[in-house]
Amino acid sequence: MASPVGEDNWVDFVDRQLREATDLEARVRVIETFRHATLAEPGSLKVWIAYCEYFWSLYTDCQPGSDAGWTPDEQQMGRETFTLDAALNLWQEGYEAVQYRLSDSHELWNRWVSLEMELLRRTATEAGVRRITHLFKDRLAVPHTTWDATSQMFSSFLSEYNRHAYESEMQQVTRSAKTAKRLYDLRDPWELKLARAAKTHDTAALRTIMSEYLDWEIRLVKSKKDMKDIVANFQICLGLFSRAVTGVLASDEDTWLNFVVLVSTTHSDLKAGRSQVPHNLVPNMLDILRRAVRHIPWSGPIWARYILTAEEAGLSFTDIERIKHAATDSAQLDRDGMSGVLDMYSAWCGYLKRSAMNPSATEEAVDVAEVGLPSAIEDVRHWGKRKYGEAYQGDPDYRLEKILIQFLTEKKDDIESARGVWEELSRVELHANSYDFWLHWYLWEMMVFSAARSKTRSPTPATLAQGLLVPTFATRVFTLALKVRTVDWPERLMEVYLKHCNDYELAETLREAHDTIYKTRKGVAKRREREAAMAAQAAQAAQQQVAQPDLPMTDAADATLSPGSKRKREATPSEHDSGNKRAKSDTHAERLKRDRENTSVWVTGLPKDATQTKLKHFFRGYGHINNIDLQKRDNSAIALIELGTPDDARSALLRDGKYFGDHVVQVTPATDCTLFVTNYPPEADDQYLRSLFKCCGEIYSIRFPSLKYNTKRRFCYVTFRDRSAATAATKLDGKSLESGKYRFVAKFSDPMARQNRQGAQAEERELHVVNLPRGAGEEDVRGLFAKAGRVVSVRVPRNMAGQSHGTAFVVMETKEEAQRAVQELDKLLFGNHPIKVEISKPPQQKVTSTTRAASQEAPPSQEHHGAAGGGLAPAEIAARTIAVLNVPDTMTDARLRARLESASAGAELVRLVLHPMHGGAVLEYANATAAGKAGLAVDGLEVEPGSGSGRRFRTGTVAELFKAKGEKRTDRVDKPAASSAPPSATDITSDSKKGAAAAAAQLMPPPPLALRRPAVQGARAGPKRVLGFVGGVAAAAKKAAGEDAGRQQDGVGNGEEQQGGGSQAGGKSNADFKRLFLGGPSTGGNTNDTTAASASSAAADGGERAEVDGQSVERRGGNEHKGD
């Protein structure tokens, strides 16, 4: 029966065995099994506690008077076998094995010391007191989580058994424990993170934190800063590895490799005299590797290190062969493809080669290598054929063949057999198509040629002419290579071929080389033309998209708004438009446009260990890469790669069917796989959308827009794994959600299409009226504007007390009527108020979003504000207000509210203000008690349960929130950092690993942007402006003084003339202010009213639904623009 693997399996295995142990012999076998378990898992706390507890139970059961049911003979023999010293020594051995497990070693130690103190209470002796005092001192010198509790136990022990020495002992312990406490304080943040993740049973977060903790410990061990703590840091690092490899990372290959490398480098440092760690503290490499291959038998690098370490340790051929057979007998060695098999066999063949080429090698070792090397190559070939069939073409790096060639060349001096290996490789398409293979063969032939010059019998046929010895076989390599029409870089081969013939060959051969190269170049040119035609054909197929007109989004429940309700927008801007309708050149000209739909490709069939860097190397020379979205599957990986241009995407399709390592990958267009989705409920999150589309097919990713510069965005992009799934998903377009409240929109993402805004404001039919009398109502305003044409609607915004803000929004039937109203009514006196009438403009994008409880007419902090100036004290408001931090900038206020309320049931949240720019929100609760309860419930709450991201909310103060900065992310691998400029509606962010973009930018630099030249110093002032610059007008007084024009201040009036004849001493009169208001454009003649009107607007990009008097007002979201 195979031995168990892992501490839990060992404990279960021994538990089943001890339940069947009914006699002394069976109990001894259980003890032997426990001993095997501690050798297999030497750092396992569970195994050691179970072992020590069982041994202690045997000690107590064999004592006289025990009711365990043992026979007198068994009790007698048991007292001889299970002695008190043996039991206590076992507890000590277990403690020494786990003492540097900072978080849980106290479980074993507390049990051990409680037994020691129980024995002391039975027979109190001075020696017993000294023994336990020594145990406490040793324990308090070791960092651990419960140090304070251990210190309190020691204090109680001294008070009971050694009161006269209490003060001196405690002072000594305090001095000696300073280092332990300091070392633990360094690790306390990591331990808190682990404890928090363990408490929530978040395995993914636990694995991530443990991996980062291990990396930190390794760096600390290798640093030269704290040499005095090097031994303690090394022991703590080993203790952490014990926790990792017996816990959540027991089957993680990277963790085991880090463990092996740490111990290996420490052994090397000890041999070189560079380490102060005692030899006895460094684990044995063979023991670690023996455990590693049992936990991760699919890891080729671990098996390779096992063989190499066994060779270095001087194990016999039989022992090393046994390791090799254990690897090949494992059913999981090829779990991740042939890479693990090749790694193991490379180590085995390397061992055979070194054993045979050793100057003191026996004939038997040479014979074993001569038979074993070809046998290993044949075994690998059969293994690959069995796994992949005829598609398997061998190791792309032909590592085993290189070892065999070296052995035949240097040890056997059998050049012909070695050349036969090269020729056999050249008949494999994988190698024949690689210029790198031919160059390696050529270099080997030149090495043989150089070695043969000094020998009488040369393996290279010598053509003696004009005193030259010609490397004929090396030249033959190029003639064979250029006959292969599919070699990947023929230009490079021809270059080296010509140089070789110039250096070594005769004139006749050089002439033939010129002829061959000339003909080959013609063939290569035709081949490149065919490849270009194929790329163009693939691009044409990729550009075929389904174009469907957008349908307006309307609400089923469209009720008439009350005069005091928030402003209802008739239509939303298109997905591309930004809220402030700046010129397109200002918004997009400096921004690199992206066309994901026509520049992305799928890459499937990747190995599980594929990385972004490897993919960049794979596509190097085939186009500029903007972004890589790589996802790992069970035994493979898949990537969605966005390239710079459609031409780059067509070039990338040429990599279809090529080898990526030892895997053949498929590269296909990703056209028609992404949908633009909007008009879903505000609370909808990733899980909601996946559930909605679950019957359509596999969803690859969902991208939500960033809300940092516009909190009213409510749309997303859903990418499906194939076109058929995306096509099926479009059938949900127009579906009614939540009893007809929302009409769902799901259309193919079309970056080339753009829909203009619709509605009264977009059609310039809506007027904004400022400085109305406070008593003017809707009918008064309607009667005034009826003189200019037919009035469709009038809305007068009001405050909570029902008072007018002095502004109104009037919608005329036609654009011409609206313009007529501006001409006739602007600056008209209405109720002794000179009103201002202008075409309504879209409000600025909102960078915050506020929601209130449905039962609240106003937030508690404002509900008593009125004429009397009453209201809550700031301290009361602060007491029931908290801030939640670490909120993703893609999470809307509705989603955040739903998540928080589900976690803090019973705590009434009356107001939520979302601040994506700071990565959080301000939460105001009904009272201080509710705020406190909510703070405890929200802190550490997972942001998106089930997503595996491990991201969690944090709570803090409002001041901490406003000090924080929002996350900076980028969905490009060719840029070092995310831009801080306000993004357009199509700038969608996606998760990326920190620091990867900077490294990627060096490997794949972005295309150059258009240059923006600064204005020339001292340029003349005037109406002519350079694009993107705003000139200022100097003050009249400075002009009169003749000051230098270069000192003029920009932005004064933004090109408008100053009123009142320039700057004057003293204040302006009432007439001056009246002239300011009537003579120039309003800059906020009624600032509060304008602000209130803008705040009441529900404008948003990409389609959104504003809540108005409890009703949902839906706006149309246009189709996309370039930038997906």
PDB file of N, CA and C in Angstrom, residues 576 584-596 599 624-627 642-645 648 970-975 979 981 983-984 986-988 1004-1010 1121-1124:
ATOM      1  N   HIS A 576     -19.736  56.901 -26.713  1.00  0.00           N
ATOM      2  CA  HIS A 576     -18.429  57.546 -26.900  1.00  0.00           C
ATOM      3  C   HIS A 576     -18.369  58.914 -26.262  1.00  0.00           C
ATOM      4  N   LYS A 584     -13.765  67.324 -30.303  1.00  0.00           N
ATOM      5  CA  LYS A 584     -13.234  65.976 -30.444  1.00  0.00           C
ATOM      6  C   LYS A 584     -11.724  65.996 -30.455  1.00  0.00           C
ATOM      7  N   SER A 585     -11.142  67.034 -31.007  1.00  0.00           N
ATOM      8  CA  SER A 585      -9.687  67.101 -31.046  1.00  0.00           C
ATOM      9  C   SER A 585      -9.105  67.206 -29.655  1.00  0.00           C
ATOM     10  N   ASP A 586      -9.804  67.935 -28.745  1.00  0.00           N
ATOM     11  CA  ASP A 586      -9.308  68.057 -27.379  1.00  0.00           C
ATOM     12  C   ASP A 586      -9.435  66.756 -26.625  1.00  0.00           C
ATOM     13  N   THR A 587     -10.506  66.017 -26.893  1.00  0.00           N
ATOM     14  CA  THR A 587     -10.795  64.828 -26.105  1.00  0.00           C
ATOM     15  C   THR A 587     -10.020  63.618 -26.585  1.00  0.00           C
ATOM     16  N   HIS A 588      -9.830  63.489 -27.899  1.00  0.00           N
ATOM     17  CA  HIS A 588      -9.311  62.230 -28.436  1.00  0.00           C
ATOM     18  C   HIS A 588      -8.059  62.374 -29.292  1.00  0.00           C
ATOM     19  N   ALA A 589      -7.721  63.576 -29.735  1.00  0.00           N
ATOM     20  CA  ALA A 589      -6.627  63.672 -30.690  1.00  0.00           C
ATOM     21  C   ALA A 589      -5.316  63.235 -30.089  1.00  0.00           C
ATOM     22  N   GLU A 590      -5.124  63.508 -28.779  1.00  0.00           N
ATOM     23  CA  GLU A 590      -3.871  63.140 -28.155  1.00  0.00           C
ATOM     24  C   GLU A 590      -3.917  61.746 -27.572  1.00  0.00           C
ATOM     25  N   ARG A 591      -5.002  61.064 -27.719  1.00  0.00           N
ATOM     26  CA  ARG A 591      -5.170  59.747 -27.121  1.00  0.00           C
ATOM     27  C   ARG A 591      -5.059  58.671 -28.195  1.00  0.00           C
ATOM     28  N   LEU A 592      -4.302  57.639 -27.943  1.00  0.00           N
ATOM     29  CA  LEU A 592      -4.139  56.572 -28.914  1.00  0.00           C
ATOM     30  C   LEU A 592      -5.436  55.796 -29.064  1.00  0.00           C
ATOM     31  N   LYS A 593      -6.001  55.845 -30.270  1.00  0.00           N
ATOM     32  CA  LYS A 593      -7.270  55.176 -30.490  1.00  0.00           C
ATOM     33  C   LYS A 593      -7.057  53.674 -30.566  1.00  0.00           C
ATOM     34  N   ARG A 594      -8.056  52.955 -30.062  1.00  0.00           N
ATOM     35  CA  ARG A 594      -7.948  51.496 -30.010  1.00  0.00           C
ATOM     36  C   ARG A 594      -9.161  50.883 -30.680  1.00  0.00           C
ATOM     37  N   ASP A 595      -8.923  49.801 -31.338  1.00  0.00           N
ATOM     38  CA  ASP A 595      -9.976  49.115 -32.089  1.00  0.00           C
ATOM     39  C   ASP A 595      -9.882  47.642 -31.737  1.00  0.00           C
ATOM     40  N   ARG A 596     -10.280  47.300 -30.498  1.00  0.00           N
ATOM     41  CA  ARG A 596     -10.092  45.942 -30.010  1.00  0.00           C
ATOM     42  C   ARG A 596     -10.748  44.905 -30.915  1.00  0.00           C
ATOM     43  N   THR A 599      -8.488  44.147 -33.850  1.00  0.00           N
ATOM     44  CA  THR A 599      -7.048  43.998 -33.602  1.00  0.00           C
ATOM     45  C   THR A 599      -6.747  42.931 -32.559  1.00  0.00           C
ATOM     46  N   HIS A 624       2.824  44.952 -33.038  1.00  0.00           N
ATOM     47  CA  HIS A 624       2.905  45.584 -31.719  1.00  0.00           C
ATOM     48  C   HIS A 624       1.759  45.098 -30.834  1.00  0.00           C
ATOM     49  N   ILE A 625       2.072  44.690 -29.618  1.00  0.00           N
ATOM     50  CA  ILE A 625       1.066  44.166 -28.686  1.00  0.00           C
ATOM     51  C   ILE A 625       0.653  45.272 -27.721  1.00  0.00           C
ATOM     52  N   ASN A 626      -0.659  45.553 -27.678  1.00  0.00           N
ATOM     53  CA  ASN A 626      -1.193  46.528 -26.725  1.00  0.00           C
ATOM     54  C   ASN A 626      -1.490  45.898 -25.374  1.00  0.00           C
ATOM     55  N   ASN A 627      -2.122  44.711 -25.399  1.00  0.00           N
ATOM     56  CA  ASN A 627      -2.557  44.115 -24.139  1.00  0.00           C
ATOM     57  C   ASN A 627      -2.645  42.599 -24.294  1.00  0.00           C
ATOM     58  N   GLU A 642      -4.490  41.746 -27.729  1.00  0.00           N
ATOM     59  CA  GLU A 642      -4.851  42.918 -28.521  1.00  0.00           C
ATOM     60  C   GLU A 642      -3.593  43.499 -29.139  1.00  0.00           C
ATOM     61  N   LEU A 643      -3.582  43.642 -30.450  1.00  0.00           N
ATOM     62  CA  LEU A 643      -2.432  44.200 -31.149  1.00  0.00           C
ATOM     63  C   LEU A 643      -2.703  45.642 -31.534  1.00  0.00           C
ATOM     64  N   GLY A 644      -1.679  46.293 -32.074  1.00  0.00           N
ATOM     65  CA  GLY A 644      -1.782  47.717 -32.312  1.00  0.00           C
ATOM     66  C   GLY A 644      -2.702  48.096 -33.453  1.00  0.00           C
ATOM     67  N   THR A 645      -2.649  47.361 -34.548  1.00  0.00           N
ATOM     68  CA  THR A 645      -3.425  47.703 -35.733  1.00  0.00           C
ATOM     69  C   THR A 645      -4.023  46.441 -36.327  1.00  0.00           C
ATOM     70  N   ASP A 648      -1.354  44.354 -37.826  1.00  0.00           N
ATOM     71  CA  ASP A 648      -0.614  43.545 -36.856  1.00  0.00           C
ATOM     72  C   ASP A 648      -1.391  42.275 -36.513  1.00  0.00           C
ATOM     73  N   THR A 970      -4.083  50.004 -15.629  1.00  0.00           N
ATOM     74  CA  THR A 970      -3.988  50.140 -17.076  1.00  0.00           C
ATOM     75  C   THR A 970      -4.317  48.819 -17.718  1.00  0.00           C
ATOM     76  N   ASP A 971      -4.942  48.895 -18.883  1.00  0.00           N
ATOM     77  CA  ASP A 971      -5.230  47.671 -19.620  1.00  0.00           C
ATOM     78  C   ASP A 971      -4.315  47.567 -20.821  1.00  0.00           C
ATOM     79  N   ARG A 972      -3.085  48.031 -20.622  1.00  0.00           N
ATOM     80  CA  ARG A 972      -2.082  47.924 -21.680  1.00  0.00           C
ATOM     81  C   ARG A 972      -0.810  47.363 -21.074  1.00  0.00           C
ATOM     82  N   VAL A 973      -0.137  46.503 -21.823  1.00  0.00           N
ATOM     83  CA  VAL A 973       1.136  45.964 -21.368  1.00  0.00           C
ATOM     84  C   VAL A 973       2.301  46.723 -21.969  1.00  0.00           C
ATOM     85  N   ASP A 974       2.025  47.721 -22.828  1.00  0.00           N
ATOM     86  CA  ASP A 974       3.091  48.467 -23.478  1.00  0.00           C
ATOM     87  C   ASP A 974       3.255  49.853 -22.901  1.00  0.00           C
ATOM     88  N   LYS A 975       2.572  50.140 -21.775  1.00  0.00           N
ATOM     89  CA  LYS A 975       2.705  51.438 -21.130  1.00  0.00           C
ATOM     90  C   LYS A 975       3.159  51.248 -19.702  1.00  0.00           C
ATOM     91  N   SER A 979      -2.642  56.397 -17.296  1.00  0.00           N
ATOM     92  CA  SER A 979      -2.725  57.846 -17.441  1.00  0.00           C
ATOM     93  C   SER A 979      -3.605  58.438 -16.361  1.00  0.00           C
ATOM     94  N   ALA A 981      -5.031  61.394 -16.798  1.00  0.00           N
ATOM     95  CA  ALA A 981      -5.991  62.276 -17.429  1.00  0.00           C
ATOM     96  C   ALA A 981      -7.359  61.641 -17.423  1.00  0.00           C
ATOM     97  N   PRO A 983     -10.395  59.835 -18.558  1.00  0.00           N
ATOM     98  CA  PRO A 983     -10.549  58.966 -19.713  1.00  0.00           C
ATOM     99  C   PRO A 983     -11.821  59.267 -20.459  1.00  0.00           C
ATOM    100  N   SER A 984     -11.831  58.881 -21.716  1.00  0.00           N
ATOM    101  CA  SER A 984     -13.061  58.972 -22.476  1.00  0.00           C
ATOM    102  C   SER A 984     -13.955  57.811 -22.106  1.00  0.00           C
ATOM    103  N   THR A 986     -14.663  55.300 -23.530  1.00  0.00           N
ATOM    104  CA  THR A 986     -14.259  53.960 -23.976  1.00  0.00           C
ATOM    105  C   THR A 986     -12.989  53.486 -23.325  1.00  0.00           C
ATOM    106  N   ASP A 987     -12.447  54.263 -22.392  1.00  0.00           N
ATOM    107  CA  ASP A 987     -11.244  53.827 -21.698  1.00  0.00           C
ATOM    108  C   ASP A 987     -11.633  52.879 -20.592  1.00  0.00           C
ATOM    109  N   ILE A 988     -11.646  51.613 -20.863  1.00  0.00           N
ATOM    110  CA  ILE A 988     -12.065  50.601 -19.896  1.00  0.00           C
ATOM    111  C   ILE A 988     -10.829  50.008 -19.248  1.00  0.00           C
ATOM    112  N   MET A1004       8.123  46.002 -25.237  1.00  0.00           N
ATOM    113  CA  MET A1004       7.233  46.327 -26.345  1.00  0.00           C
ATOM    114  C   MET A1004       6.853  47.796 -26.229  1.00  0.00           C
ATOM    115  N   PRO A1005       7.730  48.756 -26.678  1.00  0.00           N
ATOM    116  CA  PRO A1005       7.425  50.182 -26.504  1.00  0.00           C
ATOM    117  C   PRO A1005       6.216  50.585 -27.301  1.00  0.00           C
ATOM    118  N   PRO A1006       5.435  51.571 -26.793  1.00  0.00           N
ATOM    119  CA  PRO A1006       4.218  51.999 -27.502  1.00  0.00           C
ATOM    120  C   PRO A1006       4.554  52.783 -28.747  1.00  0.00           C
ATOM    121  N   PRO A1007       3.634  52.820 -29.712  1.00  0.00           N
ATOM    122  CA  PRO A1007       3.852  53.631 -30.901  1.00  0.00           C
ATOM    123  C   PRO A1007       3.932  55.094 -30.511  1.00  0.00           C
ATOM    124  N   PRO A1008       4.702  55.891 -31.260  1.00  0.00           N
ATOM    125  CA  PRO A1008       4.831  57.314 -30.912  1.00  0.00           C
ATOM    126  C   PRO A1008       3.531  58.053 -31.130  1.00  0.00           C
ATOM    127  N   LEU A1009       3.258  59.020 -30.258  1.00  0.00           N
ATOM    128  CA  LEU A1009       2.090  59.873 -30.393  1.00  0.00           C
ATOM    129  C   LEU A1009       2.464  61.127 -31.171  1.00  0.00           C
ATOM    130  N   ALA A1010       1.442  61.862 -31.608  1.00  0.00           N
ATOM    131  CA  ALA A1010       1.687  63.113 -32.308  1.00  0.00           C
ATOM    132  C   ALA A1010       2.328  64.114 -31.352  1.00  0.00           C
ATOM    133  N   HIS A1121     -17.612  54.014 -29.897  1.00  0.00           N
ATOM    134  CA  HIS A1121     -16.672  54.636 -30.803  1.00  0.00           C
ATOM    135  C   HIS A1121     -15.383  53.865 -30.704  1.00  0.00           C
ATOM    136  N   LYS A1122     -14.410  54.246 -31.447  1.00  0.00           N
ATOM    137  CA  LYS A1122     -13.140  53.544 -31.426  1.00  0.00           C
ATOM    138  C   LYS A1122     -12.580  53.581 -30.020  1.00  0.00           C
ATOM    139  N   GLY A1123     -12.145  52.466 -29.520  1.00  0.00           N
ATOM    140  CA  GLY A1123     -11.586  52.397 -28.188  1.00  0.00           C
ATOM    141  C   GLY A1123     -12.235  51.345 -27.368  1.00  0.00           C
ATOM    142  N   ASP A1124     -13.366  50.788 -27.876  1.00  0.00           N
ATOM    143  CA  ASP A1124     -13.991  49.609 -27.239  1.00  0.00           C
ATOM    144  C   ASP A1124     -13.922  49.675 -25.745  1.00  0.00           C
TER     145      ASP A1124
END
